[in-house]
XYZ file of C-alpha atoms in Angstrom:
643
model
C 0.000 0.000 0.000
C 1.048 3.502 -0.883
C 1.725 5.909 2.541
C 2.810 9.092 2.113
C 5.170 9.756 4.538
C 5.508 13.760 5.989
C 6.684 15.522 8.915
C 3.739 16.288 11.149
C 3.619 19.822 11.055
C 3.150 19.789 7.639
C -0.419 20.065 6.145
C -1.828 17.578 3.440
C -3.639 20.566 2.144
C -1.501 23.424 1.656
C -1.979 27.217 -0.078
C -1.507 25.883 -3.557
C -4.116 23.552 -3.412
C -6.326 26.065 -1.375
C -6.106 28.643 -4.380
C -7.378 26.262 -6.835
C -9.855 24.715 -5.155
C -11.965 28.072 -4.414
C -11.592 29.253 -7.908
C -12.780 26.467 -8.498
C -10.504 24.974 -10.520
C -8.909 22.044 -8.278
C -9.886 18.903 -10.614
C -7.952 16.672 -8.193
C -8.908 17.877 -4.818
C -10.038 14.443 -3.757
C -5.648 13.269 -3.360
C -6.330 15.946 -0.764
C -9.426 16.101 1.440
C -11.065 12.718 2.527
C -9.322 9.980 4.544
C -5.615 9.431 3.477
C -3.586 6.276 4.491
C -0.195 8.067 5.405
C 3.201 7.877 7.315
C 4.318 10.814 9.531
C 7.323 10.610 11.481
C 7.747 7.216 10.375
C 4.666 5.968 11.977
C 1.518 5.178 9.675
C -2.048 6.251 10.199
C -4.483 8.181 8.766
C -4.588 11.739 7.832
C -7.936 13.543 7.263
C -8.648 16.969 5.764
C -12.391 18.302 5.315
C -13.788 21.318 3.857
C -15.994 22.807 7.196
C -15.115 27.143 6.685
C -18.048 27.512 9.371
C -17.872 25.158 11.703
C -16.678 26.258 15.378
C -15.243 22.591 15.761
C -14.538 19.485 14.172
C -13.378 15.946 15.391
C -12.783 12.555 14.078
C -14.998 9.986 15.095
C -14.353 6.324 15.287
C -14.073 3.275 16.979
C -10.601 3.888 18.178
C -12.176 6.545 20.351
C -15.334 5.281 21.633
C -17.037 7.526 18.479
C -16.715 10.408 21.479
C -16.390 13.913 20.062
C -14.266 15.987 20.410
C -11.085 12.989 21.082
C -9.378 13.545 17.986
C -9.667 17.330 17.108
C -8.955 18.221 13.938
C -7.431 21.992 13.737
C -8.190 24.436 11.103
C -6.448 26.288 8.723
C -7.366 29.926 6.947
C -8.474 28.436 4.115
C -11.458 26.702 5.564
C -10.125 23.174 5.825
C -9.903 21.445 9.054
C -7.212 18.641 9.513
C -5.640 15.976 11.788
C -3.330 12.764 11.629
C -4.385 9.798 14.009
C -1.643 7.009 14.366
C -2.247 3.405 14.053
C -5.593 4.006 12.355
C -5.654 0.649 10.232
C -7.207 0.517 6.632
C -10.850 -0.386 6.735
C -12.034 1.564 9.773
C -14.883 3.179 9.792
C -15.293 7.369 11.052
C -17.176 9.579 10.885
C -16.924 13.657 11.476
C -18.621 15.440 14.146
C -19.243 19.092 13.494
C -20.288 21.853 15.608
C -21.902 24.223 13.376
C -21.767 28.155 13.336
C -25.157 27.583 14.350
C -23.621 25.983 17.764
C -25.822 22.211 16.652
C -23.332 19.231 16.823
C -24.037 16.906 13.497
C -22.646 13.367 12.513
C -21.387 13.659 9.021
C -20.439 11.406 6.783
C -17.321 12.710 4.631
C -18.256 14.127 1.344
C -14.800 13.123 -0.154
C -15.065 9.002 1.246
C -13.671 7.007 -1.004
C -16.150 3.806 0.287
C -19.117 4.289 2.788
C -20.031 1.371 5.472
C -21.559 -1.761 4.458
C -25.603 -2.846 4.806
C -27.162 1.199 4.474
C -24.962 2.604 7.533
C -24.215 6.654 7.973
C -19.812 6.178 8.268
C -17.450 6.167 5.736
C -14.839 3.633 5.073
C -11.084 4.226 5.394
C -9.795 2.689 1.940
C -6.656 3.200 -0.210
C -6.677 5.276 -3.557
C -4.072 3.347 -4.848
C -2.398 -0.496 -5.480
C -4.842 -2.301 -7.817
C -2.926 -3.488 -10.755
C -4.840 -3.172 -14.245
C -4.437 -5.050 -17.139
C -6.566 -2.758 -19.508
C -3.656 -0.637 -21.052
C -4.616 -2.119 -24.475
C -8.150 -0.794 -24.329
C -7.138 2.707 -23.101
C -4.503 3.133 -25.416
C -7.479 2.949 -28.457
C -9.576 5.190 -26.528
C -10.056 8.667 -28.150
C -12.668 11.392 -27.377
C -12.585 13.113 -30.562
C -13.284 10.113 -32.713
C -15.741 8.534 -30.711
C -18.431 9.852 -33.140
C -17.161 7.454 -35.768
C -17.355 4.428 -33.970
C -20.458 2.475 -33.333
C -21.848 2.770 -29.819
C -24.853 0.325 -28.799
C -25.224 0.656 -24.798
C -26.451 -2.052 -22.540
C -28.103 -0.047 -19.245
C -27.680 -1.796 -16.117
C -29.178 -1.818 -12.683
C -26.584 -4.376 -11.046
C -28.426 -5.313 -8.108
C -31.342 -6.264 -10.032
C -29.516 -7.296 -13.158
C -29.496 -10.843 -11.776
C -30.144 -12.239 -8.025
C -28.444 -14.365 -5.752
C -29.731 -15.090 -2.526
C -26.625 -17.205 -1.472
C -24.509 -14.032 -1.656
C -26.871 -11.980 0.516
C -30.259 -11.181 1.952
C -31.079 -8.936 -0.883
C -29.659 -11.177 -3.303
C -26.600 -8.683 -4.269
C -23.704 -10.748 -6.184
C -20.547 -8.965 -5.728
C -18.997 -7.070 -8.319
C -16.551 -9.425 -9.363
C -19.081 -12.654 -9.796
C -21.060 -9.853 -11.659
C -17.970 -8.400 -13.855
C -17.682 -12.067 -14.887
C -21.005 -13.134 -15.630
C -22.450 -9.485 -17.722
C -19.043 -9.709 -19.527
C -20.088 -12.942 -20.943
C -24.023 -11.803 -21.639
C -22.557 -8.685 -23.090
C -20.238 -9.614 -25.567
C -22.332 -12.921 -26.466
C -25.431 -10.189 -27.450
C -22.529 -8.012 -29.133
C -23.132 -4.426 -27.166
C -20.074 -2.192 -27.700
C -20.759 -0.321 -23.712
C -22.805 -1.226 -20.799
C -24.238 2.098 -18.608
C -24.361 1.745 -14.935
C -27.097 2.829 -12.715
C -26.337 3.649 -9.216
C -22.784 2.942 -8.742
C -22.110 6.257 -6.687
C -23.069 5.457 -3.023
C -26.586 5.984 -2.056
C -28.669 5.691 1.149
C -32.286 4.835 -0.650
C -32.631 1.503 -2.795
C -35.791 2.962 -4.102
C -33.788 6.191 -5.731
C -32.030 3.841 -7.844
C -28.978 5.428 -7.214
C -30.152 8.867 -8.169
C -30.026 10.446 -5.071
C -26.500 10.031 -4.154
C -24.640 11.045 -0.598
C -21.234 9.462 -1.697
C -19.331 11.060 -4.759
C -16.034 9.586 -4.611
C -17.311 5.861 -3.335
C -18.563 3.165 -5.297
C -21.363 1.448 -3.563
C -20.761 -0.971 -0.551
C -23.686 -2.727 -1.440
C -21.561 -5.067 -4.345
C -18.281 -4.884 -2.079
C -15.154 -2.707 -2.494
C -13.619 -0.130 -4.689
C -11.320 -2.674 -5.460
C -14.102 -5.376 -6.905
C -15.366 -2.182 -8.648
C -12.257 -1.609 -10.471
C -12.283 -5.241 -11.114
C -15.342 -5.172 -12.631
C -14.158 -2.326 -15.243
C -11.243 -4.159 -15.629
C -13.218 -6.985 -17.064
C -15.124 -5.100 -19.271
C -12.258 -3.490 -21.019
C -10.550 -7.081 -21.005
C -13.901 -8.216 -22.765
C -13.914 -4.359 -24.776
C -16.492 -3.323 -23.264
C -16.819 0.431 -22.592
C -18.275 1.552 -19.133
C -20.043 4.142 -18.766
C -21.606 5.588 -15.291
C -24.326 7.656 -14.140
C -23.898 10.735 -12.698
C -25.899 13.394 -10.534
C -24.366 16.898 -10.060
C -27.519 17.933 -10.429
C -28.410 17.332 -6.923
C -28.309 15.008 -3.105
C -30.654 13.679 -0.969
C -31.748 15.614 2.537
C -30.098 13.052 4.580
C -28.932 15.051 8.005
C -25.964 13.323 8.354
C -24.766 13.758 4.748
C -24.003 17.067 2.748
C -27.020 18.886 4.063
C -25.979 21.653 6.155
C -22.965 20.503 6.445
C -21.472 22.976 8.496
C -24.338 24.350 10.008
C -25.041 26.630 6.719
C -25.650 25.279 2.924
C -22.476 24.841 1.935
C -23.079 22.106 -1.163
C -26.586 23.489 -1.849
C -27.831 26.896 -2.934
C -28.454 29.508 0.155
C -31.026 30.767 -1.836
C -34.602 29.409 -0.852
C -35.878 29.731 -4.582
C -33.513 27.840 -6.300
C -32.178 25.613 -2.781
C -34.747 22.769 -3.439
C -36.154 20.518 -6.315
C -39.722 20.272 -4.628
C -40.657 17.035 -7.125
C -37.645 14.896 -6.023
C -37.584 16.255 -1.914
C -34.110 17.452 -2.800
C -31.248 19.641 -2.438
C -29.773 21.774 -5.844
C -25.767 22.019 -6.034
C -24.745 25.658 -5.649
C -23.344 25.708 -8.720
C -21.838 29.231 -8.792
C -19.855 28.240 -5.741
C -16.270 27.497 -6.594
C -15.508 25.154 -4.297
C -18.761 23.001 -5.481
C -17.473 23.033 -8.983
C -14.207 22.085 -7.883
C -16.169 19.194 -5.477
C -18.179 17.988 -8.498
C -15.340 18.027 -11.532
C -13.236 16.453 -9.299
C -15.435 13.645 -8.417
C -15.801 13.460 -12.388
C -11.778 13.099 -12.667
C -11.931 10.798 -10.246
C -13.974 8.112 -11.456
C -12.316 8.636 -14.856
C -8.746 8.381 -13.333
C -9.151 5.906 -10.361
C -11.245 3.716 -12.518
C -10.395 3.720 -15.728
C -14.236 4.752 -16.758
C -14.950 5.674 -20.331
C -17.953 7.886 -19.888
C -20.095 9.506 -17.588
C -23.667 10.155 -18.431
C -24.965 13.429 -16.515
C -28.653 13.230 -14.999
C -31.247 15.616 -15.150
C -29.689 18.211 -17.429
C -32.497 20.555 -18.038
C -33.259 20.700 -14.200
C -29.608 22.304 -13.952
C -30.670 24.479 -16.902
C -33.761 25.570 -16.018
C -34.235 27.560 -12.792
C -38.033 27.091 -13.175
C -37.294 23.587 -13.377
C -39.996 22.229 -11.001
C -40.652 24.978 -8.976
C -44.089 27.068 -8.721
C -41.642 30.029 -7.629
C -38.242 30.803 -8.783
C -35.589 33.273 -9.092
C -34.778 34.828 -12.624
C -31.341 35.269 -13.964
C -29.587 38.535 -13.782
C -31.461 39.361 -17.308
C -34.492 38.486 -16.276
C -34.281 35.032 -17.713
C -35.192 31.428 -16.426
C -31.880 29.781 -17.782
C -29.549 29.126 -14.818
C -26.380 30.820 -16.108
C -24.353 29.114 -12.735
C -25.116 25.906 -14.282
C -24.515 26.517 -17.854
C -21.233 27.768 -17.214
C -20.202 24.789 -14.623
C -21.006 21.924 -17.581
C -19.047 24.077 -20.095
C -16.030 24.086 -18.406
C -16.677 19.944 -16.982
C -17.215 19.300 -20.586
C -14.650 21.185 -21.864
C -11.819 19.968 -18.617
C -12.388 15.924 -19.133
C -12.351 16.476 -23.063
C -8.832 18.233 -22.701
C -7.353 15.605 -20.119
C -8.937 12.748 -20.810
C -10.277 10.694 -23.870
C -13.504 10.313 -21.457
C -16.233 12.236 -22.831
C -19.582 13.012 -21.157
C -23.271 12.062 -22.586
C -26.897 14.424 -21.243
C -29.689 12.985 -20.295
C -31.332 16.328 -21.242
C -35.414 16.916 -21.958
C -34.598 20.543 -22.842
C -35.370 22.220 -26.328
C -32.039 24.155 -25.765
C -30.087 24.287 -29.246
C -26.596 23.322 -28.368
C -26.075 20.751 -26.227
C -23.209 18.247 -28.333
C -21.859 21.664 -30.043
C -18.231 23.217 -28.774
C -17.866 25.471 -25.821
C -15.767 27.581 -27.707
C -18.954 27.815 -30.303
C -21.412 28.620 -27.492
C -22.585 25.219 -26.996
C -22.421 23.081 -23.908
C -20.085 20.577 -24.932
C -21.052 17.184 -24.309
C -20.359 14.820 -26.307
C -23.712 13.284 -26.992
C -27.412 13.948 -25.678
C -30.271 11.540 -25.235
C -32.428 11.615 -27.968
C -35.889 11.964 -25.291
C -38.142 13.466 -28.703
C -37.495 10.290 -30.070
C -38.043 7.968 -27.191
C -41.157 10.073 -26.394
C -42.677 9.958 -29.889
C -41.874 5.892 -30.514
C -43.734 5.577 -26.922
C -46.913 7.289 -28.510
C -46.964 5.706 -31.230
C -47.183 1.980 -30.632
C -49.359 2.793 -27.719
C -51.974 3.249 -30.379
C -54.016 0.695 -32.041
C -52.820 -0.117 -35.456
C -56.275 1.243 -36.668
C -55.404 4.561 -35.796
C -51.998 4.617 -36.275
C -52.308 6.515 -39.308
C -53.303 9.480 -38.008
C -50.232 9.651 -35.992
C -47.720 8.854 -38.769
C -45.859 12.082 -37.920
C -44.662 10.696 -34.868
C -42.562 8.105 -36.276
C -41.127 10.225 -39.344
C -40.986 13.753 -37.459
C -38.081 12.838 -35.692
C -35.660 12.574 -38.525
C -36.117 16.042 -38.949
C -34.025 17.135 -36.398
C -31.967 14.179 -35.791
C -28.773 15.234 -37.193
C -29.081 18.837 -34.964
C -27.267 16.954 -31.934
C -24.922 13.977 -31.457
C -27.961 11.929 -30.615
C -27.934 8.363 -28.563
C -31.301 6.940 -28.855
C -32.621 5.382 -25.482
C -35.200 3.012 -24.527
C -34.094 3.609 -20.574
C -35.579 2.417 -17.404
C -37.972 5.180 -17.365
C -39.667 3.327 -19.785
C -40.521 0.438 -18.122
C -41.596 1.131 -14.346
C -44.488 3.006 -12.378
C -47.465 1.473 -14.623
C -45.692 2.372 -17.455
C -45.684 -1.132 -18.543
C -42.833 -2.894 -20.150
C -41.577 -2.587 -23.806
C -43.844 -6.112 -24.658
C -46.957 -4.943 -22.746
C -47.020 -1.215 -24.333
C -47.868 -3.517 -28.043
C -51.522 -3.872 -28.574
C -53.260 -6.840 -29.591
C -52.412 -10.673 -29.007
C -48.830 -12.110 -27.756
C -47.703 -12.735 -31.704
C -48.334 -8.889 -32.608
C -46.612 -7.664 -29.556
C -43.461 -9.883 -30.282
C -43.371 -8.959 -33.987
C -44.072 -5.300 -33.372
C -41.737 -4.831 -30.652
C -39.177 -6.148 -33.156
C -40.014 -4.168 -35.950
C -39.752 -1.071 -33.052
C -35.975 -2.336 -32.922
C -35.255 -2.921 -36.255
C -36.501 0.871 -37.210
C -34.369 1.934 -33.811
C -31.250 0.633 -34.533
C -31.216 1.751 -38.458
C -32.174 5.427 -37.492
C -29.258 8.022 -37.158
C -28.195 7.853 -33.532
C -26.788 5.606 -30.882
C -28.827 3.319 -29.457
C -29.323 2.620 -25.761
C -31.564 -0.564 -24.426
C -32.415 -1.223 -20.897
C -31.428 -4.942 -19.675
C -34.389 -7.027 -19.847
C -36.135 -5.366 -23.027
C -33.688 -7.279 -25.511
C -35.933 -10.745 -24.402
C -38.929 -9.047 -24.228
C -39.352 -9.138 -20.520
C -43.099 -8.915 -19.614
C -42.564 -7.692 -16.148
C -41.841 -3.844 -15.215
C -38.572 -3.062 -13.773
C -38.714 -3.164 -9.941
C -35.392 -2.574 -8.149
C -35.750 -5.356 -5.847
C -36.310 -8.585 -8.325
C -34.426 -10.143 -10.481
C -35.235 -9.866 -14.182
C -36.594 -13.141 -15.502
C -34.106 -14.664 -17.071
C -35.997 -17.763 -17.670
C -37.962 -16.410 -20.371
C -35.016 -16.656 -22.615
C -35.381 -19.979 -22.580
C -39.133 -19.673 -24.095
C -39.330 -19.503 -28.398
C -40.936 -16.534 -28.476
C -38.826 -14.811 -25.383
C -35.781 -15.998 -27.244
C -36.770 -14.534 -30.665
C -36.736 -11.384 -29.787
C -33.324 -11.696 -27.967
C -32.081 -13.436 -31.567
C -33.435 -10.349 -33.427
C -31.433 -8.340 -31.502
C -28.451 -9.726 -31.416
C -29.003 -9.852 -35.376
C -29.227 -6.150 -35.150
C -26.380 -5.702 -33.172
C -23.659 -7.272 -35.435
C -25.306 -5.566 -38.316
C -25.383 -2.135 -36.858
C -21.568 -2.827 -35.923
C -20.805 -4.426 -39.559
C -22.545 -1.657 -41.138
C -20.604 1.936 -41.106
C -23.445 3.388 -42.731
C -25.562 2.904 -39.711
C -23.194 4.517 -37.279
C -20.979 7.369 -38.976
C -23.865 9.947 -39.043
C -23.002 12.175 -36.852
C -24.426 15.658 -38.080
C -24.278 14.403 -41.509
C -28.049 14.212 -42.760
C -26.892 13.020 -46.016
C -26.445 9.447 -44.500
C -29.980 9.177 -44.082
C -32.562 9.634 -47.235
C -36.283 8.938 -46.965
C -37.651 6.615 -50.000
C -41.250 7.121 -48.420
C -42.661 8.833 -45.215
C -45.994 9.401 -46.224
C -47.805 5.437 -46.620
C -49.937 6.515 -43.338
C -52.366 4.202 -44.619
C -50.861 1.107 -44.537
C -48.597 1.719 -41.406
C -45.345 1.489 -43.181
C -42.280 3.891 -43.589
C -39.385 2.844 -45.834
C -35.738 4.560 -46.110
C -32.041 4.624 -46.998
C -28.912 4.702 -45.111
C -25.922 5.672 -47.144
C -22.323 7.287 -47.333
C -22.636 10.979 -48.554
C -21.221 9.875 -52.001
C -23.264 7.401 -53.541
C -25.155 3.852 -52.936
C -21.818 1.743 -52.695
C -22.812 -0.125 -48.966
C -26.116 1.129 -48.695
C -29.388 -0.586 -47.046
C -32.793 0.055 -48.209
C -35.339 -0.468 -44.502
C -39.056 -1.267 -45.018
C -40.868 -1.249 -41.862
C -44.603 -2.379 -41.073
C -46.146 -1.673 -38.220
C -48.954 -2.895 -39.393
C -51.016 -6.381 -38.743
C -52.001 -6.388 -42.180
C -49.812 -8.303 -45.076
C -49.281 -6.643 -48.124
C -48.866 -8.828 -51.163
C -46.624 -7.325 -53.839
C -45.891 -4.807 -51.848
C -43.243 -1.972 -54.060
C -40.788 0.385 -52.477
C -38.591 2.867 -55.129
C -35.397 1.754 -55.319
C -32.133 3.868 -56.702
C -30.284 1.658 -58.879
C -31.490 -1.025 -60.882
C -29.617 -4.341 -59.946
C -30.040 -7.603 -57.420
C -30.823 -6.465 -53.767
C -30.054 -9.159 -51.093
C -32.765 -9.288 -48.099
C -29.832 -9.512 -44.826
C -32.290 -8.875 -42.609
C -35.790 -9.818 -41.738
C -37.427 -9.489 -38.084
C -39.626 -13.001 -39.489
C -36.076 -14.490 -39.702
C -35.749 -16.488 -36.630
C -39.902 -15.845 -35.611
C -40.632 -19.868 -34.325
C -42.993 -21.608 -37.573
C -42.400 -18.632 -39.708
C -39.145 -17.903 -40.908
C -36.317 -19.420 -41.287
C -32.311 -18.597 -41.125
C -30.787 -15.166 -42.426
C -29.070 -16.976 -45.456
C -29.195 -20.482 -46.629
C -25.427 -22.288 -48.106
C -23.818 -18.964 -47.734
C -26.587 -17.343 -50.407
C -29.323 -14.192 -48.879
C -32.444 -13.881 -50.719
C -32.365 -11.454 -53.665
C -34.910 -9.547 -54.949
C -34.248 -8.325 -58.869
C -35.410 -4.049 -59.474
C -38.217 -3.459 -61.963
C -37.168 -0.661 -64.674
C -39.662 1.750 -63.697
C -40.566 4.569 -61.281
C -41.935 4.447 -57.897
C -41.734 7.027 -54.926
C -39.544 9.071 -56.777
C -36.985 6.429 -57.748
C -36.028 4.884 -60.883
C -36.682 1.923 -60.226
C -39.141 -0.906 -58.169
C -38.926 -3.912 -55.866
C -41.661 -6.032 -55.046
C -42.187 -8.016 -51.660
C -44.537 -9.778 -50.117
C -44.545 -7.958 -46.728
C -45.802 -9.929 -43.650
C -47.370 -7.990 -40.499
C -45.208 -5.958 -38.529
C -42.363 -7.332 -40.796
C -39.430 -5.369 -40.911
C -36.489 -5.467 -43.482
C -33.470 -4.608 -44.687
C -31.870 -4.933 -48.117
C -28.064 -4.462 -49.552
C -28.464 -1.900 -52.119
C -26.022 -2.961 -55.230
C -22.931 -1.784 -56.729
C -23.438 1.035 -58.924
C -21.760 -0.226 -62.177
């Protein structure tokens, strides 16, 4: 283990470090405040620094003391920082601080800048090292690159580990640890062919029903899988497997908790002073101060730190437009200094995160944003925000409309499946199907079909097939690439045994089929703001239920695949779609290819259906193709060769 080994009247946070961290520009401040493992004098311990400016005392509390305030004092400094050593402190030993406020109340805190909290939902932090874990991922990191990742194809796999998959001879709540988990979704993952998985609630949280959303712990990765150890383990194994991680992230906002961040020194120091923009009213929560320094150096440092400590590849920020909006929620709120609802604090905190991890890392940084603000995925330096890519909610939003309605009347609703290629190429767009999709009555991605079990399966898949061949990233949440019946609930397992059922297992063939063409296919992933890699052949059949399109390179037809999609129950016999070049088009995909009694394999001896162009016109193109198209059949041809 790494001590760092100092004279004692030396301090581990010194004027230098002070400076940075309230202008707010101390990205590593984390090395410095918390619980340190150290030597002084030659004799090891552990050395502990926390930010408490108002606080009339401060003292360590512990089991080495009887958790008695008051026994080990810490002493401030003029910066704000209060700090002590205690000898023979062991690794693993749980404190806590106890603060006397300016407001005279004693509190037990947990530290802010923990780098692991206490097992089973206790209040202490955890003494742990920051260093020692060897990695073997050097090989994946050295192809990372934050400025290319655009080009690349990007199909995320969202994960809620604890209810990912249950074992009850682990725990009570059925938790596996993170290393029996890094093993066994490495295996899933790369078997189904995602290129990332997305965690959910990895930063330590009190509430299991917050899903991790409301977190108290910004430097720890949750007890409840084991140690930041198994976590790095677990990305380890991903990258070993390459398999991008990404995490979810909340400087939005924290929990009430009295013993966490909440008046933490007897006045808001995390959250906003201000009682109009303090609280988020919806959520029972407390707003970041953003225009504080020392907050933006708290939150981009917790950023650097799960990007340097564990190796993570992206961070995907929650709840963007409640940052952006200061009337986000609230029945009364304070305007901007022009009179404006846009929280300028906020804006200009995620410029300069976005704009710090872009320069110093190759992480990059993905909003989950509901805002119509223009400007999200476009350069700082160009007025924009700076992430690197946004959620796609229009297009989540309008897909959840749509097959909500009953086939009958889905034609007066067309617009909601072809409006959103209008402004798809404004952002660098990830298209989700999330959790939020599937929980409080909301039903889940099967049960939001109508009609019988057979539509719902083939519609569903057609839903898939038009997702993954529209510009964007895609995003699905576990469970919805079988066809899970049940909700998402936090606290059960999904049911895995339904892969084992035909139907269930269809739906989980179709997508892996759609996953290794997406990634095969460059023409269904280089699209970032290029709108010439996406070309309609027919929007308007609003009759029949059916849309049908092109995805190309900006120079021609060499590559490209022509989609028809039905999302109809009605079979059309000699169906016709225009087609650009006259030639032999090979069918490589069709969502009836694996469908039990109906299909059959993609290709037979090595050979894909073809269909042969008719020489004349039809929607706009020279020439035709005829198909029979089954209900809610979706398909996908390989344009030819020009010659």
């Amino acid at each position: 283990m790494d001590f760092e080994n100092k004279a004692s009247d030396n301090r581990l946070f010194n004027s230098f470090d002070s400076y940075l961290f309230h202008e707010g520009t101390n990205y590593e401040v984390y090395k410095k405040l918390g619980a340190h493992l150290a030597m002084e004098n030659d004799v090891s311990g552990v050395r502990f620094a926390v930010w408490a400016p108002n606080a009339r005392s401060v003292s360590v509390l512990s089991d080495g003391n009887g958790w008695t305030p008051g026994a080990d004092a810490m002493t401030p400094s003029q910066w704000g920082v209060w700090e002590t050593f205690i000898p023979g402190m062991p690794e693993g030993s749980l404190y806590q601080y106890a603060i006397e406020g300016a407001d005279g109340v004693l509190r037990r805190k947990a530290d802010p800048f923990a780098f692991s909290g206490e097992f089973n939902g206790g209040h202490a932090s955890r003494v742990t090292h920051l260093n020692g874990y060897v990695w073997n991922d050097q090989s994946w990191l050295e192809k990372q690159d934050n400025l290319s990742v655009w080009e690349k194809p990007m199909a995320i796999y969202e994960v809620h580990l604890g209810s990912w998959k249950k074992d009850y001879s682990y725990s009570v709540d059925g938790y596996m640890d993170y290393r029996t988990l890094a093993d066994q979704l490495s295996e899933y993952v790369s078997y189904m062919g995602y290129t990332h998985v997305e965690l959910i609630g990895i930063c330590e949280f009190p509430f299991d029903g917050s899903w991790g959303y409301q977190c108290t712990g910004y430097f720890a990765p949750t007890s409840r899988y084991g140690l930041p150890d198994d976590f790095r383990y677990f990305v380890n194994k991903m990258h070993e497997n390459n398999i991008g991680v990404i995490l979810d992230w909340v400087p939005a906002h924290f929990p009430k908790d009295s013993w966490a961040m909440e008046n933490f020194d007897g006045t808001p120091l995390y959250e906003s002073p201000d009682p109009l923009r303090r609280e988020y009213p919806q959520w029972g929560t407390l707003a970041f101060d953003h225009g504080k320094p020392e907050v933006r150096s708290f939150l981009i440092s917790s950023a650097f730190y799960w990007v340097n400590e564990f190796h993570i590849d992206a961070l995907r920020v929650d709840a963007v437009a409640a940052m952006l909006y200061a009337d986000f929620g609230r029945e009364q709120w304070r305007p901007n200094m022009f009179g404006g609802h846009e929280n300028l604090e906020s804006f200009a905190f995620l410029r300069e995160l976005n704009r710090t991890i872009k320069q110093h890392t190759n992480a990059y940084i993905c909003a989950e944003d509901s805002s119509i603000i223009p400007g999200i995925t476009t350069d700082p330096d160009f007025g924009g925000l700076g992430f690197t890519f946004k959620w796609n909610m229009g297009w989540m939003n309008a897909m959840m409309r749509y097959i909500d309605k009953d086939p009958l009347y889905r034609g007066y609703h067309h617009d909601l499946i072809t409006h959103t290629t209008d402004y798809c190429f404004d952002e660098n767009y990830i298209l989700p199907l999330s959790h939020d999709e599937v929980v409080h009555l909301k039903h889940s991605m099967l049960e939001k079909f109508p009609g019988g079990l057979p539509d719902r399966f083939a519609g569903l898949k057609t839903l898939y097939t038009f997702m993954f061949t529209h510009p964007g990233k895609k995003l699905l949440f576990m469970g919805q690439d079988f066809a899970d019946y049940a909700e998402w609930q936090e606290t059960q397992s999904l049911n895995w045994y339904l892969a084992d059922d035909m139907w269930h297992r269809d739906v989980m063939d179709t997508v892996r089929s759609l996953l290794k063409l997406y990634k095969e296919r460059s023409v269904l992933y280089t699209d970032a703001r290029n709108s010439v890699t996406f070309e309609w052949i027919n929007r308007g059949d609003y009759t029949r239920n059916t849309i049908s399109y092109m995805r190309r390179n900006p120079w021609n037809y060499d590559r490209a695949l022509l989609v028809v999609c039905n999302f109809s129950p009605m079979q059309y016999n000699g169906y016709t779609v225009g087609a650009p070049i006259p030639g032999s088009y090979r069918r490589i995909f069709s969502s009836f290819d694996s469908t039990p009694g109906c299909g059959g394999p993609q290709e037979r001896n090595g050979e894909y259906p073809v269909l042969l162009s008719d020489n004349w016109e039809c929607d706009g193109y020279p020439c035709t193709l005829t198909y029979d198209l089954r209900p809610y059949e979706s398909i996908i041809l390989e344009v030819p060769e020009a010659k």
